[in-house]
Amino acid sequence: TYHVVATSIASPSVSDSATVLVTTSATYIIPADRVTLWQPGVTNNGGIPNRTTICATANAATYGNNSTDATSYLQGLINNCPAGQVVHVPAGQYKITATLVVNKGITIRGDGPGVNAVGGTQLRVPAAQASSVGDIIDIVPSNYSFITPKAITSTVAKGANQATLNNVTSLSVGDVVTIDQTDDTSYVFEGMGSQAIFKRSPYHSGYGPSTSATRSVGQMVQITAIDSGTNTVTFDPPLHITFDTAHTPQLWKTTPNVTYVGIEDLYLTGSYYEGIFVQDAAYVWIKHIETDGTKTPANSDGALGPGEGMGGDHVYLG
């Protein structure tokens, strides 16, 4: 039995407590065959890298004054930074008027988000540009394409780390790939209208190779071995669910892969949709970030607004 006390950071005098009983038995809300061991985060190669080599430090005096447009300047620093190094953005208020794109394994690191946007490193979209800046930071491949999906020729059980394909051409050890299948309508259905969530669908071509039916369920894995004689690939981590041939499972990848991108110690505000958008990337960490729900262009620069709740300025992992 544990006695837990939570105290507000903003108002230390405000707190509450609860008693928590931990037992060895468990009752699951979802069926037991779909319960899985979930281990989020960068779990391989020692976890999240603590990068120390700084390729560039932004000029806060010139570009961190919330007046000079810092977009092209910061994008240039990002573009010129070698993989494995850090773009350091010192404390200041940086005016952002277009999405910053990260397409390689670097870290963007501020000096901390401050508390409630007071101090720290702030990336701020002005009210006048709010409707035209969908995201503040996009982590996506540049000029990417998708290989033709490989058919998975036999059912792959939950917990497995191998699959047999119709062919293994265009695949290499180290590739990050997606395994998905058409929806099992006994428990998966599209019920959110224009906000439907899926890996791929027949009416949206931007998130993967074309498909004849919606594929909402999938998992990204990394290939660790390939047997070209049997067309078998070994991957990690193991599968969280069973991929059944009744639902036409496939394996595909994005070219190029984007891996090991870090966004750290920033405050983000003002974008119309996402603060940070991630698509077709793996081993990405978003650490010590503060954001708010600002969206409406009528708001003053960075003022709190209704937006879409946190949906107006949030982290989206695709």
CSV table of C-alpha atoms in Angstrom, one decimal:
chain,number,residue,atom,x,y,z
A,1,THR,CA,0.0,0.0,0.0
A,2,TYR,CA,1.4,3.4,-1.0
A,3,HIS,CA,0.5,6.9,0.1
A,4,VAL,CA,0.9,9.3,-2.9
A,5,VAL,CA,1.0,13.1,-2.5
A,6,ALA,CA,0.8,15.3,-5.6
A,7,THR,CA,1.8,19.0,-5.3
A,8,SER,CA,1.2,21.7,-7.9
A,9,ILE,CA,4.4,23.1,-9.4
A,10,ALA,CA,2.6,26.4,-10.2
A,11,SER,CA,1.0,26.7,-6.7
A,12,PRO,CA,3.1,24.6,-4.1
A,13,SER,CA,0.4,25.2,-1.5
A,14,VAL,CA,-2.1,23.2,-3.5
A,15,SER,CA,-1.8,19.4,-3.1
A,16,ASP,CA,-3.8,16.3,-2.8
A,17,SER,CA,-3.2,12.7,-1.8
A,18,ALA,CA,-4.4,9.2,-2.5
A,19,THR,CA,-3.8,5.7,-1.2
A,20,VAL,CA,-2.8,3.1,-3.8
A,21,LEU,CA,-3.0,-0.6,-3.3
A,22,VAL,CA,-0.8,-2.7,-5.6
A,23,THR,CA,-1.6,-6.4,-6.0
A,24,THR,CA,-0.3,-9.3,-8.0
A,25,SER,CA,-3.6,-10.0,-9.8
A,26,ALA,CA,-4.9,-7.9,-12.7
A,27,THR,CA,-8.2,-7.3,-14.4
A,28,TYR,CA,-8.0,-6.1,-17.9
A,29,ILE,CA,-10.5,-3.8,-19.6
A,30,ILE,CA,-9.4,-5.1,-23.0
A,31,PRO,CA,-9.3,-8.8,-23.9
A,32,ALA,CA,-6.3,-10.6,-22.5
A,33,ASP,CA,-5.1,-11.7,-26.0
A,34,ARG,CA,-4.6,-8.1,-26.9
A,35,VAL,CA,-2.8,-7.1,-23.7
A,36,THR,CA,0.9,-6.5,-24.5
A,37,LEU,CA,4.1,-5.3,-22.8
A,38,TRP,CA,4.5,-1.7,-23.9
A,39,GLN,CA,8.0,-0.3,-23.7
A,40,PRO,CA,7.9,3.2,-25.2
A,41,GLY,CA,11.0,5.3,-25.8
A,42,VAL,CA,14.4,4.8,-27.3
A,43,THR,CA,15.2,1.4,-25.8
A,44,ASN,CA,18.1,0.2,-28.0
A,45,ASN,CA,21.7,1.3,-28.2
A,46,GLY,CA,21.8,2.6,-24.6
A,47,GLY,CA,18.6,4.6,-24.7
A,48,ILE,CA,18.2,8.3,-25.5
A,49,PRO,CA,21.6,9.8,-26.6
A,50,ASN,CA,23.0,12.6,-24.5
A,51,ARG,CA,24.6,14.4,-27.4
A,52,THR,CA,27.4,16.9,-26.5
A,53,THR,CA,28.8,18.0,-29.8
A,54,ILE,CA,27.2,21.3,-30.8
A,55,CYS,CA,27.3,22.0,-34.5
A,56,ALA,CA,25.8,25.5,-34.1
A,57,THR,CA,24.5,27.9,-31.5
A,58,ALA,CA,21.7,30.3,-32.6
A,59,ASN,CA,22.3,34.0,-32.3
A,60,ALA,CA,19.8,34.9,-29.6
A,61,ALA,CA,20.6,38.6,-29.7
A,62,THR,CA,19.6,38.9,-33.4
A,63,TYR,CA,17.0,36.2,-33.7
A,64,GLY,CA,15.6,35.6,-30.2
A,65,ASN,CA,13.9,39.0,-29.8
A,66,ASN,CA,10.4,38.0,-30.9
A,67,SER,CA,10.6,40.5,-33.7
A,68,THR,CA,13.1,39.3,-36.4
A,69,ASP,CA,11.8,36.4,-38.4
A,70,ALA,CA,14.1,33.5,-37.3
A,71,THR,CA,12.6,30.8,-39.5
A,72,SER,CA,15.1,30.7,-42.4
A,73,TYR,CA,18.0,31.2,-40.1
A,74,LEU,CA,17.1,28.3,-37.8
A,75,GLN,CA,16.3,26.1,-40.8
A,76,GLY,CA,19.7,26.8,-42.2
A,77,LEU,CA,21.3,25.7,-38.9
A,78,ILE,CA,19.3,22.5,-39.0
A,79,ASN,CA,20.2,21.8,-42.6
A,80,ASN,CA,23.9,22.2,-42.1
A,81,CYS,CA,24.1,20.2,-38.8
A,82,PRO,CA,25.8,16.8,-39.2
A,83,ALA,CA,23.9,13.7,-37.9
A,84,GLY,CA,24.6,13.0,-34.2
A,85,GLN,CA,25.2,16.6,-33.3
A,86,VAL,CA,23.2,19.4,-31.6
A,87,VAL,CA,21.6,22.7,-32.8
A,88,HIS,CA,21.6,24.8,-29.6
A,89,VAL,CA,18.9,27.5,-29.5
A,90,PRO,CA,19.7,29.7,-26.4
A,91,ALA,CA,17.0,31.3,-24.3
A,92,GLY,CA,14.9,33.9,-26.2
A,93,GLN,CA,11.7,34.3,-28.2
A,94,TYR,CA,12.1,33.1,-31.8
A,95,LYS,CA,9.5,34.3,-34.3
A,96,ILE,CA,8.5,31.3,-36.5
A,97,THR,CA,6.5,31.9,-39.7
A,98,ALA,CA,6.9,28.5,-41.5
A,99,THR,CA,7.3,24.9,-40.4
A,100,LEU,CA,10.9,23.9,-39.4
A,101,VAL,CA,11.7,20.5,-41.0
A,102,VAL,CA,14.1,18.0,-39.4
A,103,ASN,CA,15.0,15.0,-41.7
A,104,LYS,CA,18.1,13.6,-40.1
A,105,GLY,CA,19.3,12.3,-36.7
A,106,ILE,CA,20.2,15.5,-35.0
A,107,THR,CA,19.0,17.2,-31.7
A,108,ILE,CA,17.4,20.6,-31.4
A,109,ARG,CA,18.0,21.7,-27.8
A,110,GLY,CA,16.9,24.9,-26.1
A,111,ASP,CA,17.7,26.2,-22.7
A,112,GLY,CA,14.4,25.0,-21.2
A,113,PRO,CA,10.8,25.9,-21.7
A,114,GLY,CA,10.5,28.0,-18.6
A,115,VAL,CA,7.2,27.8,-16.7
A,116,ASN,CA,4.1,29.0,-18.4
A,117,ALA,CA,6.2,30.6,-21.2
A,118,VAL,CA,8.2,32.8,-18.8
A,119,GLY,CA,11.9,32.7,-19.8
A,120,GLY,CA,13.6,29.8,-21.5
A,121,THR,CA,13.7,29.1,-25.3
A,122,GLN,CA,10.4,29.9,-27.0
A,123,LEU,CA,9.4,29.2,-30.6
A,124,ARG,CA,6.4,31.4,-31.2
A,125,VAL,CA,4.1,31.7,-34.3
A,126,PRO,CA,2.7,35.2,-34.5
A,127,ALA,CA,-1.1,35.6,-34.6
A,128,ALA,CA,-0.9,36.9,-38.2
A,129,GLN,CA,0.7,33.7,-39.4
A,130,ALA,CA,-1.1,31.2,-37.2
A,131,SER,CA,-3.5,30.1,-39.8
A,132,SER,CA,-0.7,29.4,-42.3
A,133,VAL,CA,1.7,27.6,-40.0
A,134,GLY,CA,0.2,24.1,-39.5
A,135,ASP,CA,3.2,22.7,-37.4
A,136,ILE,CA,6.1,24.4,-35.8
A,137,ILE,CA,8.5,21.4,-36.2
A,138,ASP,CA,8.0,18.5,-38.6
A,139,ILE,CA,10.2,15.3,-38.2
A,140,VAL,CA,9.7,13.7,-41.6
A,141,PRO,CA,11.9,12.2,-44.4
A,142,SER,CA,12.8,14.5,-47.2
A,143,ASN,CA,11.8,13.6,-50.7
A,144,TYR,CA,10.6,10.2,-49.5
A,145,SER,CA,9.0,7.4,-51.3
A,146,PHE,CA,7.5,4.0,-50.3
A,147,ILE,CA,8.6,0.6,-51.5
A,148,THR,CA,5.9,-1.7,-52.9
A,149,PRO,CA,4.4,-3.5,-49.9
A,150,LYS,CA,5.6,-7.1,-49.3
A,151,ALA,CA,2.8,-9.6,-48.7
A,152,ILE,CA,3.2,-11.6,-45.4
A,153,THR,CA,2.4,-15.1,-46.6
A,154,SER,CA,1.5,-16.7,-43.3
A,155,THR,CA,-0.1,-15.6,-40.0
A,156,VAL,CA,2.4,-14.1,-37.6
A,157,ALA,CA,1.5,-14.5,-33.9
A,158,LYS,CA,1.6,-11.9,-31.2
A,159,GLY,CA,5.1,-12.0,-29.6
A,160,ALA,CA,6.8,-13.3,-32.8
A,161,ASN,CA,9.8,-11.6,-34.2
A,162,GLN,CA,9.9,-13.2,-37.7
A,163,ALA,CA,7.7,-13.1,-40.8
A,164,THR,CA,7.8,-14.8,-44.1
A,165,LEU,CA,7.3,-12.5,-47.2
A,166,ASN,CA,6.6,-13.1,-50.8
A,167,ASN,CA,10.0,-11.5,-51.5
A,168,VAL,CA,12.8,-9.6,-49.6
A,169,THR,CA,14.0,-7.4,-52.5
A,170,SER,CA,14.7,-3.7,-51.5
A,171,LEU,CA,15.0,-4.7,-47.8
A,172,SER,CA,18.2,-4.5,-45.7
A,173,VAL,CA,19.3,-5.2,-42.2
A,174,GLY,CA,18.8,-2.1,-40.1
A,175,ASP,CA,15.7,-0.9,-42.1
A,176,VAL,CA,12.8,0.5,-40.0
A,177,VAL,CA,9.6,-1.0,-41.6
A,178,THR,CA,5.9,-1.0,-40.9
A,179,ILE,CA,3.8,-4.1,-40.6
A,180,ASP,CA,0.1,-3.5,-41.0
A,181,GLN,CA,-3.1,-5.2,-42.0
A,182,THR,CA,-6.7,-4.4,-43.1
A,183,ASP,CA,-9.1,-3.7,-40.3
A,184,ASP,CA,-10.7,-6.5,-38.3
A,185,THR,CA,-14.1,-5.0,-38.1
A,186,SER,CA,-15.0,-7.1,-35.1
A,187,TYR,CA,-13.0,-4.6,-33.0
A,188,VAL,CA,-11.7,-1.9,-35.4
A,189,PHE,CA,-13.9,0.6,-37.1
A,190,GLU,CA,-13.7,4.2,-38.5
A,191,GLY,CA,-16.0,6.3,-36.3
A,192,MET,CA,-14.3,9.7,-36.2
A,193,GLY,CA,-15.3,11.1,-39.6
A,194,SER,CA,-12.7,13.5,-41.0
A,195,GLN,CA,-10.4,12.7,-38.0
A,196,ALA,CA,-10.2,9.0,-38.7
A,197,ILE,CA,-6.9,7.5,-37.5
A,198,PHE,CA,-5.1,5.0,-39.7
A,199,LYS,CA,-1.7,3.8,-40.9
A,200,ARG,CA,-3.0,3.7,-44.5
A,201,SER,CA,-6.3,4.1,-46.2
A,202,PRO,CA,-7.6,4.1,-49.8
A,203,TYR,CA,-8.6,7.7,-49.7
A,204,HIS,CA,-5.3,9.2,-48.3
A,205,SER,CA,-2.0,8.6,-50.1
A,206,GLY,CA,0.3,10.6,-48.0
A,207,TYR,CA,0.9,8.1,-45.2
A,208,GLY,CA,2.1,5.1,-47.1
A,209,PRO,CA,1.8,3.1,-50.3
A,210,SER,CA,-1.6,2.7,-51.8
A,211,THR,CA,-4.0,0.2,-50.3
A,212,SER,CA,-7.5,-1.0,-51.3
A,213,ALA,CA,-8.8,-1.1,-47.7
A,214,THR,CA,-8.2,0.9,-44.5
A,215,ARG,CA,-5.3,-0.2,-42.4
A,216,SER,CA,-5.6,1.3,-38.9
A,217,VAL,CA,-3.6,-1.3,-37.0
A,218,GLY,CA,0.2,-1.6,-37.5
A,219,GLN,CA,3.6,-1.6,-35.9
A,220,MET,CA,7.0,-0.2,-36.8
A,221,VAL,CA,9.9,-2.6,-36.3
A,222,GLN,CA,13.6,-2.8,-37.3
A,223,ILE,CA,14.9,-5.6,-39.4
A,224,THR,CA,17.8,-7.4,-37.6
A,225,ALA,CA,18.3,-10.3,-40.1
A,226,ILE,CA,17.2,-11.5,-43.6
A,227,ASP,CA,17.1,-15.0,-44.9
A,228,SER,CA,16.8,-14.6,-48.7
A,229,GLY,CA,16.5,-18.4,-49.2
A,230,THR,CA,13.3,-18.5,-47.3
A,231,ASN,CA,12.2,-14.9,-47.7
A,232,THR,CA,12.1,-14.5,-43.9
A,233,VAL,CA,12.9,-11.4,-42.0
A,234,THR,CA,13.7,-11.1,-38.3
A,235,PHE,CA,12.9,-7.9,-36.5
A,236,ASP,CA,12.7,-6.1,-33.2
A,237,PRO,CA,10.7,-5.5,-31.1
A,238,PRO,CA,8.3,-8.5,-31.2
A,239,LEU,CA,4.8,-8.0,-32.4
A,240,HIS,CA,2.1,-6.6,-30.0
A,241,ILE,CA,-0.8,-8.3,-31.8
A,242,THR,CA,-1.3,-11.2,-34.2
A,243,PHE,CA,-1.2,-10.3,-37.9
A,244,ASP,CA,-3.6,-12.7,-39.6
A,245,THR,CA,-3.6,-13.6,-43.3
A,246,ALA,CA,-7.3,-13.1,-43.3
A,247,HIS,CA,-6.6,-9.4,-43.1
A,248,THR,CA,-3.8,-9.3,-45.8
A,249,PRO,CA,-0.9,-8.3,-43.7
A,250,GLN,CA,1.9,-6.4,-45.4
A,251,LEU,CA,5.4,-5.1,-44.7
A,252,TRP,CA,6.7,-1.9,-46.2
A,253,LYS,CA,9.2,0.9,-45.6
A,254,THR,CA,9.8,4.5,-46.3
A,255,THR,CA,12.9,5.6,-48.2
A,256,PRO,CA,14.9,7.2,-46.7
A,257,ASN,CA,14.5,6.3,-43.0
A,258,VAL,CA,14.7,9.0,-40.4
A,259,THR,CA,16.0,7.9,-37.0
A,260,TYR,CA,17.3,9.3,-33.8
A,261,VAL,CA,15.9,12.8,-33.8
A,262,GLY,CA,15.7,14.7,-30.5
A,263,ILE,CA,13.7,17.8,-29.6
A,264,GLU,CA,14.6,19.1,-26.1
A,265,ASP,CA,13.9,21.9,-23.7
A,266,LEU,CA,11.6,24.2,-25.7
A,267,TYR,CA,8.4,26.1,-25.4
A,268,LEU,CA,6.1,26.0,-28.5
A,269,THR,CA,3.1,28.2,-29.2
A,270,GLY,CA,0.8,29.5,-31.9
A,271,SER,CA,0.7,26.8,-34.6
A,272,TYR,CA,-2.6,26.0,-36.2
A,273,TYR,CA,-2.4,22.2,-35.8
A,274,GLU,CA,0.7,20.5,-34.3
A,275,GLY,CA,3.5,21.9,-32.2
A,276,ILE,CA,5.6,18.8,-33.3
A,277,PHE,CA,4.6,16.4,-36.0
A,278,VAL,CA,6.4,13.1,-36.5
A,279,GLN,CA,5.8,10.8,-39.6
A,280,ASP,CA,7.7,7.8,-40.8
A,281,ALA,CA,10.5,8.2,-38.3
A,282,ALA,CA,11.8,6.0,-35.5
A,283,TYR,CA,13.7,6.4,-32.3
A,284,VAL,CA,12.5,9.9,-31.8
A,285,TRP,CA,12.5,11.6,-28.4
A,286,ILE,CA,10.6,14.7,-27.4
A,287,LYS,CA,11.9,15.8,-24.0
A,288,HIS,CA,11.0,18.6,-21.6
A,289,ILE,CA,8.7,20.5,-23.9
A,290,GLU,CA,6.0,22.9,-22.9
A,291,THR,CA,3.1,23.9,-25.1
A,292,ASP,CA,-0.4,25.3,-25.0
A,293,GLY,CA,-3.7,25.3,-26.9
A,294,THR,CA,-3.3,28.5,-28.9
A,295,LYS,CA,-4.8,28.4,-32.4
A,296,THR,CA,-7.1,31.2,-33.2
A,297,PRO,CA,-5.4,33.9,-35.3
A,298,ALA,CA,-7.3,36.6,-33.5
A,299,ASN,CA,-5.3,35.9,-30.4
A,300,SER,CA,-2.3,38.1,-29.7
A,301,ASP,CA,1.1,36.5,-30.2
A,302,GLY,CA,1.3,33.4,-27.9
A,303,ALA,CA,-1.8,34.3,-25.9
A,304,LEU,CA,-3.7,31.4,-24.6
A,305,GLY,CA,-6.7,30.6,-26.7
A,306,PRO,CA,-9.4,28.0,-27.1
A,307,GLY,CA,-7.8,26.4,-30.2
A,308,GLU,CA,-8.6,22.7,-30.0
A,309,GLY,CA,-7.7,22.3,-26.4
A,310,MET,CA,-4.3,20.8,-26.5
A,311,GLY,CA,-5.2,19.8,-30.1
A,312,GLY,CA,-4.4,23.3,-31.3
A,313,ASP,CA,-0.8,23.1,-30.4
A,314,HIS,CA,0.2,19.6,-29.6
A,315,VAL,CA,2.6,16.7,-30.3
A,316,TYR,CA,1.3,14.3,-33.0
A,317,LEU,CA,3.0,11.0,-33.5
A,318,GLY,CA,2.1,9.5,-36.9
